[in-house]
mmCIF file of C-alpha atoms and ligand atoms in Angstrom:
data_model
loop_
_atom_site.group_PDB
_atom_site.id
_atom_site.type_symbol
_atom_site.label_atom_id
_atom_site.label_comp_id
_atom_site.label_asym_id
_atom_site.label_seq_id
_atom_site.Cartn_x
_atom_site.Cartn_y
_atom_site.Cartn_z
ATOM 1 C CA MET I 1 0.050 -0.059 0.037
ATOM 2 C CA ARG I 2 1.227 3.507 -0.903
ATOM 3 C CA ILE I 3 0.840 6.017 2.046
ATOM 4 C CA LEU I 4 1.321 9.609 2.025
ATOM 5 C CA GLY I 5 2.934 10.851 5.049
ATOM 6 C CA ILE I 6 2.863 14.338 6.543
ATOM 7 C CA GLU I 7 4.591 16.050 9.358
ATOM 8 C CA SER I 8 3.961 19.806 10.279
ATOM 9 C CA SER I 9 4.415 19.622 14.168
ATOM 10 C CA CYS I 10 7.335 21.570 14.660
ATOM 11 C CA ASP I 11 9.579 23.595 12.397
ATOM 12 C CA ASP I 12 9.778 20.915 9.498
ATOM 13 C CA THR I 13 7.350 20.806 6.668
ATOM 14 C CA SER I 14 7.522 17.283 5.627
ATOM 15 C CA VAL I 15 5.626 15.022 3.121
ATOM 16 C CA ALA I 16 6.893 11.693 1.825
ATOM 17 C CA LEU I 17 5.463 8.808 -0.350
ATOM 18 C CA LEU I 18 6.052 5.353 1.040
ATOM 19 C CA ASP I 19 5.623 2.201 -0.226
ATOM 20 C CA CYS I 20 4.422 -0.262 2.979
ATOM 21 C CA SER I 21 4.071 -4.356 2.985
ATOM 22 C CA GLU I 22 4.838 -6.916 4.854
ATOM 23 C CA GLN I 23 8.415 -6.662 3.774
ATOM 24 C CA GLY I 24 8.835 -3.165 5.193
ATOM 25 C CA CYS I 25 8.311 0.422 4.766
ATOM 26 C CA PHE I 26 10.066 1.803 1.820
ATOM 27 C CA VAL I 27 10.471 5.908 0.652
ATOM 28 C CA LEU I 28 9.842 6.344 -2.738
ATOM 29 C CA SER I 29 10.114 9.846 -2.368
ATOM 30 C CA GLU I 30 10.448 12.505 0.335
ATOM 31 C CA ILE I 31 10.969 16.263 0.841
ATOM 32 C CA THR I 32 11.508 17.932 3.836
ATOM 33 C CA ALA I 33 11.689 21.691 4.041
ATOM 34 C CA SER I 34 13.316 23.195 7.156
ATOM 35 C CA GLN I 35 12.567 26.473 8.637
ATOM 36 C CA ILE I 36 15.612 26.743 10.980
ATOM 37 C CA GLU I 37 17.529 29.518 9.045
ATOM 38 C CA ILE I 38 14.217 31.603 9.686
ATOM 39 C CA HIS I 39 13.907 30.399 13.478
ATOM 40 C CA LYS I 40 17.539 30.626 14.009
ATOM 41 C CA LYS I 41 17.322 34.918 14.113
ATOM 42 C CA TYR I 42 14.874 34.356 17.446
ATOM 43 C CA GLY I 43 17.135 31.620 18.974
ATOM 44 C CA GLY I 44 14.356 29.155 19.040
ATOM 45 C CA VAL I 45 11.069 28.446 17.065
ATOM 46 C CA VAL I 46 8.457 31.218 16.864
ATOM 47 C CA PRO I 47 5.023 29.276 16.738
ATOM 48 C CA GLU I 48 3.183 31.974 14.646
ATOM 49 C CA ILE I 49 6.140 32.368 11.786
ATOM 50 C CA ALA I 50 6.132 28.555 12.173
ATOM 51 C CA GLY I 51 2.323 28.061 11.082
ATOM 52 C CA ARG I 52 2.576 30.432 8.091
ATOM 53 C CA MET I 53 5.777 28.849 6.787
ATOM 54 C CA HIS I 54 3.735 25.587 7.107
ATOM 55 C CA ALA I 55 1.049 27.091 5.344
ATOM 56 C CA GLU I 56 3.197 28.501 2.222
ATOM 57 C CA LYS I 57 5.214 24.923 1.728
ATOM 58 C CA ILE I 58 2.549 22.417 2.289
ATOM 59 C CA VAL I 59 0.576 22.070 -1.070
ATOM 60 C CA PRO I 60 3.551 22.575 -3.398
ATOM 61 C CA LEU I 61 5.569 20.051 -1.452
ATOM 62 C CA VAL I 62 2.680 17.456 -1.902
ATOM 63 C CA GLU I 63 2.337 18.208 -5.633
ATOM 64 C CA GLU I 64 6.210 17.765 -5.908
ATOM 65 C CA ILE I 65 6.301 14.495 -4.124
ATOM 66 C CA LEU I 66 3.133 12.920 -6.336
ATOM 67 C CA ASN I 67 4.540 14.508 -9.495
ATOM 68 C CA ASN I 68 1.362 13.379 -11.479
ATOM 69 C CA GLN I 69 1.440 9.750 -9.841
ATOM 70 C CA ASP I 70 -1.669 7.754 -8.833
ATOM 71 C CA LYS I 71 -3.367 9.289 -5.537
ATOM 72 C CA PRO I 72 -1.926 7.123 -2.467
ATOM 73 C CA ASP I 73 -4.128 4.519 -0.960
ATOM 74 C CA ALA I 74 -3.896 6.203 2.324
ATOM 75 C CA ILE I 75 -2.770 9.712 4.164
ATOM 76 C CA ALA I 76 -0.991 9.651 7.438
ATOM 77 C CA VAL I 77 -0.796 12.758 9.267
ATOM 78 C CA THR I 78 0.706 13.840 12.641
ATOM 79 C CA THR I 79 -2.427 15.276 14.827
ATOM 80 C CA GLY I 80 -0.203 15.770 18.074
ATOM 81 C CA PRO I 81 1.466 16.506 20.062
ATOM 82 C CA GLY I 82 3.395 19.917 18.876
ATOM 83 C CA LEU I 83 2.824 23.514 18.029
ATOM 84 C CA ILE I 84 -1.040 23.955 17.435
ATOM 85 C CA THR I 85 -0.092 26.155 14.695
ATOM 86 C CA GLY I 86 1.678 23.675 12.737
ATOM 87 C CA LEU I 87 -0.262 20.755 13.622
ATOM 88 C CA ILE I 88 -3.574 22.568 12.022
ATOM 89 C CA VAL I 89 -2.040 23.076 8.638
ATOM 90 C CA GLY I 90 -0.977 19.368 8.402
ATOM 91 C CA ALA I 91 -4.405 18.577 9.450
ATOM 92 C CA GLU I 92 -6.368 20.874 7.049
ATOM 93 C CA ALA I 93 -4.212 20.023 3.931
ATOM 94 C CA THR I 94 -5.172 16.131 4.929
ATOM 95 C CA ARG I 95 -8.696 16.822 5.032
ATOM 96 C CA THR I 96 -8.706 18.580 1.833
ATOM 97 C CA LEU I 97 -6.786 16.036 0.191
ATOM 98 C CA SER I 98 -8.893 12.794 1.734
ATOM 99 C CA TYR I 99 -12.154 14.281 0.947
ATOM 100 C CA ALA I 100 -10.763 15.098 -2.815
ATOM 101 C CA TRP I 101 -9.181 11.929 -3.588
ATOM 102 C CA ASP I 102 -11.835 10.130 -1.415
ATOM 103 C CA VAL I 103 -8.637 8.173 0.136
ATOM 104 C CA PRO I 104 -8.813 7.324 4.213
ATOM 105 C CA VAL I 105 -6.744 9.327 6.900
ATOM 106 C CA VAL I 106 -4.700 7.753 9.836
ATOM 107 C CA ALA I 107 -4.162 9.971 12.639
ATOM 108 C CA VAL I 108 -0.477 9.879 14.089
ATOM 109 C CA ASN I 109 1.495 10.546 17.265
ATOM 110 C CA HIS I 110 4.137 12.123 16.623
ATOM 111 C CA LEU I 111 6.118 10.076 19.123
ATOM 112 C CA GLU I 112 4.804 6.766 17.496
ATOM 113 C CA GLY I 113 6.477 8.263 14.503
ATOM 114 C CA HIS I 114 9.955 8.835 15.779
ATOM 115 C CA ILE I 115 9.495 5.172 17.597
ATOM 116 C CA HIS I 116 9.277 3.946 14.249
ATOM 117 C CA SER I 117 11.501 5.602 12.240
ATOM 118 C CA VAL I 118 14.070 3.151 13.219
ATOM 119 C CA GLU I 119 12.212 1.033 10.346
ATOM 120 C CA ILE I 120 12.196 3.401 7.703
ATOM 121 C CA LYS I 121 13.762 1.554 4.327
ATOM 122 C CA ASN I 122 15.414 3.235 1.038
ATOM 123 C CA GLN I 123 15.258 1.695 -2.118
ATOM 124 C CA LYS I 124 18.489 0.265 -1.879
ATOM 125 C CA SER I 125 17.653 -2.267 0.268
ATOM 126 C CA LYS I 126 15.077 -3.097 -1.967
ATOM 127 C CA ILE I 127 17.064 -3.693 -4.863
ATOM 128 C CA LYS I 128 19.323 -5.743 -2.939
ATOM 129 C CA ASN I 129 16.124 -7.580 -2.479
ATOM 130 C CA ASP I 130 17.961 -9.514 0.238
ATOM 131 C CA GLU I 131 15.402 -11.373 2.878
ATOM 132 C CA SER I 132 17.921 -10.587 5.834
ATOM 133 C CA LEU I 133 17.846 -7.376 5.160
ATOM 134 C CA HIS I 134 14.226 -6.942 5.368
ATOM 135 C CA ASP I 135 14.139 -7.923 9.007
ATOM 136 C CA ASN I 136 17.297 -6.385 10.551
ATOM 137 C CA ASN I 137 15.666 -3.298 11.384
ATOM 138 C CA LYS I 138 12.306 -4.240 12.247
ATOM 139 C CA ILE I 139 11.399 -3.782 16.210
ATOM 140 C CA GLN I 140 10.776 -7.003 18.214
ATOM 141 C CA TYR I 141 8.378 -6.850 21.201
ATOM 142 C CA PRO I 142 8.574 -6.078 23.694
ATOM 143 C CA ALA I 143 10.594 -2.828 23.453
ATOM 144 C CA MET I 144 12.458 -0.133 25.007
ATOM 145 C CA ALA I 145 12.107 3.499 23.359
ATOM 146 C CA LEU I 146 14.258 6.713 24.678
ATOM 147 C CA ILE I 147 12.941 9.399 22.591
ATOM 148 C CA ALA I 148 14.767 12.732 23.301
ATOM 149 C CA SER I 149 13.956 15.700 20.879
ATOM 150 C CA GLY I 150 13.701 19.292 21.441
ATOM 151 C CA GLY I 151 10.215 18.898 22.728
ATOM 152 C CA HIS I 152 10.030 15.490 24.563
ATOM 153 C CA THR I 153 12.394 13.246 26.529
ATOM 154 C CA SER I 154 10.484 9.895 27.373
ATOM 155 C CA LEU I 155 10.951 6.072 28.439
ATOM 156 C CA ILE I 156 8.203 4.357 26.731
ATOM 157 C CA TYR I 157 7.900 0.657 27.457
ATOM 158 C CA ILE I 158 6.516 -1.051 24.541
ATOM 159 C CA GLU I 159 4.482 -4.386 25.058
ATOM 160 C CA GLN I 160 3.828 -4.970 21.325
ATOM 161 C CA GLN I 161 2.771 -2.335 18.282
ATOM 162 C CA GLY I 162 0.377 0.560 19.598
ATOM 163 C CA LYS I 163 0.416 -0.649 22.788
ATOM 164 C CA TYR I 164 2.674 1.995 24.757
ATOM 165 C CA LYS I 165 3.493 2.810 28.789
ATOM 166 C CA ILE I 166 5.485 5.555 29.341
ATOM 167 C CA ILE I 167 7.530 4.934 32.346
ATOM 168 C CA GLY I 168 9.233 8.086 32.606
ATOM 169 C CA LYS I 169 9.465 11.379 30.984
ATOM 170 C CA THR I 170 11.059 15.053 32.029
ATOM 171 C CA VAL I 171 9.645 16.851 34.531
ATOM 172 C CA ASP I 172 10.993 20.285 33.268
ATOM 173 C CA ASP I 173 12.789 20.855 29.979
ATOM 174 C CA ALA I 174 13.723 18.146 27.288
ATOM 175 C CA ALA I 175 17.250 16.991 26.763
ATOM 176 C CA GLY I 176 17.159 18.708 23.356
ATOM 177 C CA GLU I 177 16.080 21.934 24.701
ATOM 178 C CA CYS I 178 18.748 21.870 27.041
ATOM 179 C CA PHE I 179 21.364 21.211 24.586
ATOM 180 C CA ASP I 180 19.764 24.647 22.842
ATOM 181 C CA LYS I 181 19.439 26.592 25.799
ATOM 182 C CA VAL I 182 23.071 25.962 26.825
ATOM 183 C CA ALA I 183 24.043 26.655 23.318
ATOM 184 C CA LYS I 184 22.444 30.055 23.159
ATOM 185 C CA LEU I 185 24.479 30.877 26.578
ATOM 186 C CA LEU I 186 27.722 30.094 24.708
ATOM 187 C CA ASP I 187 26.440 32.261 21.948
ATOM 188 C CA LEU I 188 25.895 29.189 19.087
ATOM 189 C CA PRO I 189 23.520 29.339 16.557
ATOM 190 C CA TYR I 190 20.143 27.721 17.049
ATOM 191 C CA PRO I 191 19.654 24.534 17.101
ATOM 192 C CA GLY I 192 22.369 24.029 19.723
ATOM 193 C CA GLY I 193 22.667 20.267 19.763
ATOM 194 C CA PRO I 194 24.748 19.807 16.879
ATOM 195 C CA GLN I 195 26.862 22.678 17.517
ATOM 196 C CA ILE I 196 27.713 21.496 21.067
ATOM 197 C CA SER I 197 28.363 18.080 19.650
ATOM 198 C CA GLN I 198 30.368 18.834 17.354
ATOM 199 C CA LEU I 199 32.808 21.006 19.457
ATOM 200 C CA ALA I 200 32.599 18.083 22.279
ATOM 201 C CA LEU I 201 34.509 16.121 19.888
ATOM 202 C CA THR I 202 37.963 17.754 20.706
ATOM 203 C CA GLY I 203 37.216 18.481 24.572
ATOM 204 C CA ASN I 204 37.778 16.945 27.501
ATOM 205 C CA THR I 205 34.607 15.478 29.213
ATOM 206 C CA LYS I 206 36.095 15.416 32.440
ATOM 207 C CA ALA I 207 36.854 19.463 32.806
ATOM 208 C CA ILE I 208 34.013 20.555 34.476
ATOM 209 C CA HIS I 209 31.981 18.728 36.687
ATOM 210 C CA PHE I 210 28.235 19.007 36.005
ATOM 211 C CA PRO I 211 25.406 17.632 37.876
ATOM 212 C CA ARG I 212 23.694 14.387 36.880
ATOM 213 C CA PRO I 213 20.184 15.376 37.642
ATOM 214 C CA MET I 214 17.947 12.524 39.103
ATOM 215 C CA LEU I 215 20.325 10.113 37.852
ATOM 216 C CA LYS I 216 20.081 8.096 41.250
ATOM 217 C CA ASP I 217 16.739 8.794 41.812
ATOM 218 C CA ASP I 218 14.321 5.473 41.988
ATOM 219 C CA ASN I 219 12.049 6.163 39.030
ATOM 220 C CA TYR I 220 12.545 6.589 35.120
ATOM 221 C CA ASN I 221 11.879 10.773 35.150
ATOM 222 C CA PHE I 222 14.430 13.169 34.114
ATOM 223 C CA SER I 223 15.227 16.971 34.721
ATOM 224 C CA PHE I 224 17.315 19.324 32.467
ATOM 225 C CA SER I 225 16.776 22.707 33.872
ATOM 226 C CA GLY I 226 19.001 22.503 37.097
ATOM 227 C CA LEU I 227 21.664 21.402 34.656
ATOM 228 C CA LYS I 228 20.990 24.129 32.237
ATOM 229 C CA THR I 229 21.205 26.643 35.114
ATOM 230 C CA SER I 230 24.497 25.017 36.623
ATOM 231 C CA ALA I 231 26.251 25.703 33.299
ATOM 232 C CA LEU I 232 24.869 29.161 33.551
ATOM 233 C CA TYR I 233 26.446 29.728 37.141
ATOM 234 C CA TRP I 234 29.518 28.200 35.623
ATOM 235 C CA LEU I 235 29.821 30.810 32.809
ATOM 236 C CA LYS I 236 29.201 33.761 35.143
ATOM 237 C CA ASP I 237 31.974 32.346 37.483
ATOM 238 C CA ASN I 238 34.618 31.273 35.224
ATOM 239 C CA THR I 239 35.914 32.073 31.811
ATOM 240 C CA LEU I 240 36.505 29.931 29.093
ATOM 241 C CA ALA I 241 40.498 29.998 27.583
ATOM 242 C CA ALA I 242 39.987 31.162 23.550
ATOM 243 C CA GLU I 243 41.695 28.162 22.983
ATOM 244 C CA LYS I 244 43.705 24.798 24.268
ATOM 245 C CA THR I 245 47.543 26.227 24.864
ATOM 246 C CA LEU I 246 48.649 22.782 25.777
ATOM 247 C CA PRO I 247 48.295 19.151 24.062
ATOM 248 C CA TYR I 248 48.214 17.897 27.388
ATOM 249 C CA GLU I 249 46.518 18.661 30.816
ATOM 250 C CA LEU I 250 48.970 20.041 33.474
ATOM 251 C CA PRO I 251 48.274 18.990 37.051
ATOM 252 C CA THR I 252 46.689 21.572 38.977
ATOM 253 C CA GLY I 253 48.989 23.597 41.428
ATOM 254 C CA ILE I 254 52.290 21.709 41.161
ATOM 255 C CA TYR I 255 55.458 23.895 40.900
ATOM 256 C CA GLY I 256 53.151 26.751 41.001
ATOM 257 C CA GLN I 257 51.556 26.192 37.456
ATOM 258 C CA VAL I 258 48.398 27.885 36.801
ATOM 259 C CA PRO I 259 46.155 24.982 35.217
ATOM 260 C CA ASN I 260 44.553 25.619 31.930
ATOM 261 C CA PRO I 261 41.331 26.691 31.926
ATOM 262 C CA PRO I 262 38.473 25.030 30.275
ATOM 263 C CA THR I 263 38.184 25.939 26.280
ATOM 264 C CA ILE I 264 34.618 26.102 25.130
ATOM 265 C CA ASN I 265 35.541 22.343 23.879
ATOM 266 C CA ASP I 266 36.270 21.027 27.129
ATOM 267 C CA PHE I 267 32.809 22.844 28.396
ATOM 268 C CA CYS I 268 30.799 21.012 25.661
ATOM 269 C CA ALA I 269 32.258 17.708 26.014
ATOM 270 C CA SER I 270 31.767 17.912 29.990
ATOM 271 C CA PHE I 271 28.288 19.016 29.298
ATOM 272 C CA GLU I 272 27.339 16.722 26.616
ATOM 273 C CA GLN I 273 29.043 13.825 28.783
ATOM 274 C CA ALA I 274 26.513 14.791 31.791
ATOM 275 C CA ILE I 275 23.227 14.756 29.411
ATOM 276 C CA ALA I 276 24.437 11.613 27.851
ATOM 277 C CA ASP I 277 25.289 9.755 31.570
ATOM 278 C CA VAL I 278 21.772 10.527 32.424
ATOM 279 C CA LEU I 279 20.020 9.459 29.377
ATOM 280 C CA ILE I 280 22.110 6.220 29.221
ATOM 281 C CA GLY I 281 22.328 5.362 32.932
ATOM 282 C CA LYS I 282 18.041 5.696 33.216
ATOM 283 C CA THR I 283 17.654 3.159 29.779
ATOM 284 C CA ILE I 284 19.969 0.889 31.173
ATOM 285 C CA LYS I 285 18.041 0.630 34.353
ATOM 286 C CA ALA I 286 14.720 0.451 32.402
ATOM 287 C CA VAL I 287 16.362 -2.534 30.455
ATOM 288 C CA LYS I 288 17.306 -4.429 33.434
ATOM 289 C CA GLU I 289 13.747 -3.923 35.127
ATOM 290 C CA TYR I 290 11.475 -4.496 31.663
ATOM 291 C CA ASN I 291 13.794 -7.020 29.705
ATOM 292 C CA PRO I 292 12.880 -5.687 26.295
ATOM 293 C CA LYS I 293 13.922 -7.532 23.163
ATOM 294 C CA THR I 294 14.702 -4.232 21.422
ATOM 295 C CA VAL I 295 16.275 -0.915 22.411
ATOM 296 C CA ILE I 296 15.086 1.908 20.355
ATOM 297 C CA LEU I 297 16.769 5.551 20.717
ATOM 298 C CA ALA I 298 14.891 8.008 18.497
ATOM 299 C CA GLY I 299 14.227 12.013 18.164
ATOM 300 C CA GLY I 300 16.760 14.878 17.324
ATOM 301 C CA VAL I 301 19.004 14.093 20.094
ATOM 302 C CA SER I 302 19.507 10.305 18.904
ATOM 303 C CA ALA I 303 21.845 11.845 16.251
ATOM 304 C CA ASN I 304 24.470 12.763 19.208
ATOM 305 C CA LYS I 305 27.476 10.533 18.571
ATOM 306 C CA LYS I 306 28.419 10.207 22.113
ATOM 307 C CA LEU I 307 24.928 9.095 23.068
ATOM 308 C CA ARG I 308 24.705 6.429 20.121
ATOM 309 C CA GLU I 309 27.850 5.043 20.682
ATOM 310 C CA THR I 310 27.829 5.051 24.277
ATOM 311 C CA LEU I 311 24.702 3.159 24.820
ATOM 312 C CA LYS I 312 25.725 0.797 22.037
ATOM 313 C CA GLN I 313 28.672 -0.143 23.647
ATOM 314 C CA HIS I 314 26.737 -0.656 26.758
ATOM 315 C CA LEU I 315 24.004 -3.085 25.132
ATOM 316 C CA THR I 316 26.942 -4.891 23.288
ATOM 317 C CA ASP I 317 28.954 -5.422 26.307
ATOM 318 C CA ASN I 318 26.066 -6.376 28.770
ATOM 319 C CA PHE I 319 22.986 -7.211 26.980
ATOM 320 C CA SER I 320 24.349 -8.856 24.039
ATOM 321 C CA ASP I 321 20.731 -10.653 22.965
ATOM 322 C CA ILE I 322 18.881 -6.973 22.950
ATOM 323 C CA LYS I 323 18.476 -5.488 19.215
ATOM 324 C CA PHE I 324 19.893 -2.048 19.226
ATOM 325 C CA LEU I 325 17.837 0.239 16.909
ATOM 326 C CA TYR I 326 18.532 3.847 15.949
ATOM 327 C CA PRO I 327 17.216 5.899 12.705
ATOM 328 C CA ASP I 328 19.514 6.981 9.666
ATOM 329 C CA LEU I 329 20.776 10.332 10.606
ATOM 330 C CA LYS I 330 18.256 12.097 8.277
ATOM 331 C CA TYR I 331 15.457 10.479 10.210
ATOM 332 C CA CYS I 332 16.504 11.535 13.543
ATOM 333 C CA MET I 333 15.090 14.944 12.876
ATOM 334 C CA ASP I 334 11.472 15.334 12.072
ATOM 335 C CA ASN I 335 10.331 13.844 8.778
ATOM 336 C CA ALA I 336 7.487 12.403 7.367
ATOM 337 C CA SER I 337 8.554 9.035 6.222
ATOM 338 C CA MET I 338 8.430 8.068 9.866
ATOM 339 C CA ILE I 339 4.637 9.349 10.142
ATOM 340 C CA ALA I 340 3.990 7.139 7.282
ATOM 341 C CA VAL I 341 5.409 4.020 8.475
ATOM 342 C CA ALA I 342 3.651 4.682 12.031
ATOM 343 C CA GLY I 343 0.473 5.447 10.139
ATOM 344 C CA TYR I 344 1.056 1.777 7.945
ATOM 345 C CA TYR I 345 0.569 -0.417 11.376
ATOM 346 C CA GLN I 346 -2.579 1.869 12.265
ATOM 347 C CA ALA I 347 -3.785 1.399 8.720
ATOM 348 C CA GLN I 348 -3.494 -2.394 9.099
ATOM 349 C CA LYS I 349 -5.675 -2.508 11.772
ATOM 350 C CA ASN I 350 -8.512 -0.195 10.043
ATOM 351 C CA HIS I 351 -7.746 2.821 12.273
ATOM 352 C CA TYR I 352 -8.762 4.926 10.161
ATOM 353 C CA THR I 353 -10.132 8.599 10.724
ATOM 354 C CA ASP I 354 -12.913 10.252 8.686
ATOM 355 C CA TRP I 355 -12.102 13.685 7.477
ATOM 356 C CA LYS I 356 -14.655 15.118 8.930
ATOM 357 C CA GLU I 357 -13.531 14.120 12.650
ATOM 358 C CA ILE I 358 -9.629 14.969 12.121
ATOM 359 C CA LYS I 359 -8.628 16.703 15.286
ATOM 360 C CA VAL I 360 -5.345 18.103 16.389
ATOM 361 C CA ASP I 361 -4.000 17.703 20.111
ATOM 362 C CA PRO I 362 -1.304 19.590 21.127
ATOM 363 C CA ASN I 363 -0.600 17.809 24.351
ATOM 364 C CA TRP I 364 -1.572 14.299 22.525
ATOM 365 C CA GLU I 365 -0.081 11.769 25.242
ATOM 366 C CA LEU I 366 1.159 8.221 23.685
ATOM 367 C CA ILE I 367 -0.962 5.285 25.734
HETATM 368 O O1 KG4 F 1 13.415 15.621 16.706
HETATM 369 P P1 KG4 F 1 13.652 17.070 16.293
HETATM 370 O O2 KG4 F 1 13.657 17.521 15.117
HETATM 371 O O3 KG4 F 1 12.666 17.907 16.625
HETATM 372 C C1 KG4 F 1 11.470 17.419 18.007
HETATM 373 O O4 KG4 F 1 10.397 17.151 17.781
HETATM 374 O O5 KG4 F 1 11.816 18.544 18.872
HETATM 375 O O6 KG4 F 1 14.692 17.382 17.359
HETATM 376 C C2 KG4 F 1 15.348 18.612 17.469
HETATM 377 C C3 KG4 F 1 16.570 18.403 18.692
HETATM 378 C C4 KG4 F 1 16.671 19.906 18.742
HETATM 379 O O7 KG4 F 1 17.061 20.463 19.996
HETATM 380 C C5 KG4 F 1 18.310 19.656 18.258
HETATM 381 O O8 KG4 F 1 19.233 20.624 19.149
HETATM 382 C C6 KG4 F 1 18.449 18.276 18.884
HETATM 383 O O9 KG4 F 1 17.332 17.700 18.318
HETATM 384 N N1 KG4 F 1 19.813 17.750 18.201
HETATM 385 C C7 KG4 F 1 20.867 17.317 18.723
HETATM 386 C C8 KG4 F 1 21.599 16.883 17.748
HETATM 387 N N2 KG4 F 1 21.335 17.289 16.537
HETATM 388 C C9 KG4 F 1 19.750 17.579 16.924
HETATM 389 N N3 KG4 F 1 21.114 17.347 20.291
HETATM 390 C C10 KG4 F 1 22.220 16.668 20.423
HETATM 391 N N4 KG4 F 1 23.160 16.411 19.389
HETATM 392 C C11 KG4 F 1 23.059 16.254 18.337
HETATM 393 N N5 KG4 F 1 24.023 15.904 17.409
HETATM 394 ZN ZN1 ZN F 2 10.138 15.530 16.828
#
């Protein structure tokens, strides 16, 4: 079945056409129009501007994706959670297309989309027609998903496809939001996650000790606003060295030497390590309690190399039977292909929504 995916819940207008069957969901075409350059000026996403930009882009993108081909068999659209200004645009476009084409609609939860982003397949794997490739990125249940993005940080236990239990989430800022806010303190452009992780590559993770909020607490919740505050206080009380002057660390105070102040790279590496330690620590704790067959890492922050590689290493070393799935880099960020994959599973269960009944919910909780 051919599914048209539509995503407009934040600052990416994305449309994709996927061919889904027992063998998986293959991307036929996809386009994402990012609004980052516009929101950069304001240091974050401005909902009114986002809504207007989505409205400008959505119809041309659908036309480009379909490119005079036959209408799809279903439309999968994100109807929550997210910014109301963007969700409405996707929902209204879908309503019109569904009516005009007489094609059914699946309303998709954005987080469910991120979960299924790990299952997106490109045409190359189809051409190879290798049976083993068909299963290598398929989620086996029960699964445990860590979704970390600019708007969410949640640990979700998935007993079977479509059956979710949020076992923990952030009580304040999301992990991506924390990256973005701390990047702003460092005068780095929005979005800050990729900037910080790039600088962190050559920094010392032990240069500054940042707190690991809630890591030892007896629950699966997260809190990142304290980490942001401690970064703020550190920057108020200290000055970052312009650049490293020595290729090695000097021992503090020996022979009257002044220790090297940390560089921005050290700051970023130490800060990134603190976030990674908390995210990984909580995920491993959940894995021990719930014994999943698959661990999924998804959402914008899953693009973070340190996070991916450290979690992968932990799982390989200690839970070698567990399958670890994370999306291709381009599918970590918001995209319509992941919405189409999640929509396919709903369509198989006939979970369709009549175009007259499509409703958006900016706070839609996954259950
Ligand atoms: O999933 P996404 O595209 O949008 C939301 O649903 O929020 O995630 C965007 C977030 C931003 O906060 C961005 O800074 C963060 O993902 N991000 C990263 C990295 N790449 C993107 N955070 C840390 N390291 C990265 N490499
Ligand atoms: Zn997202």
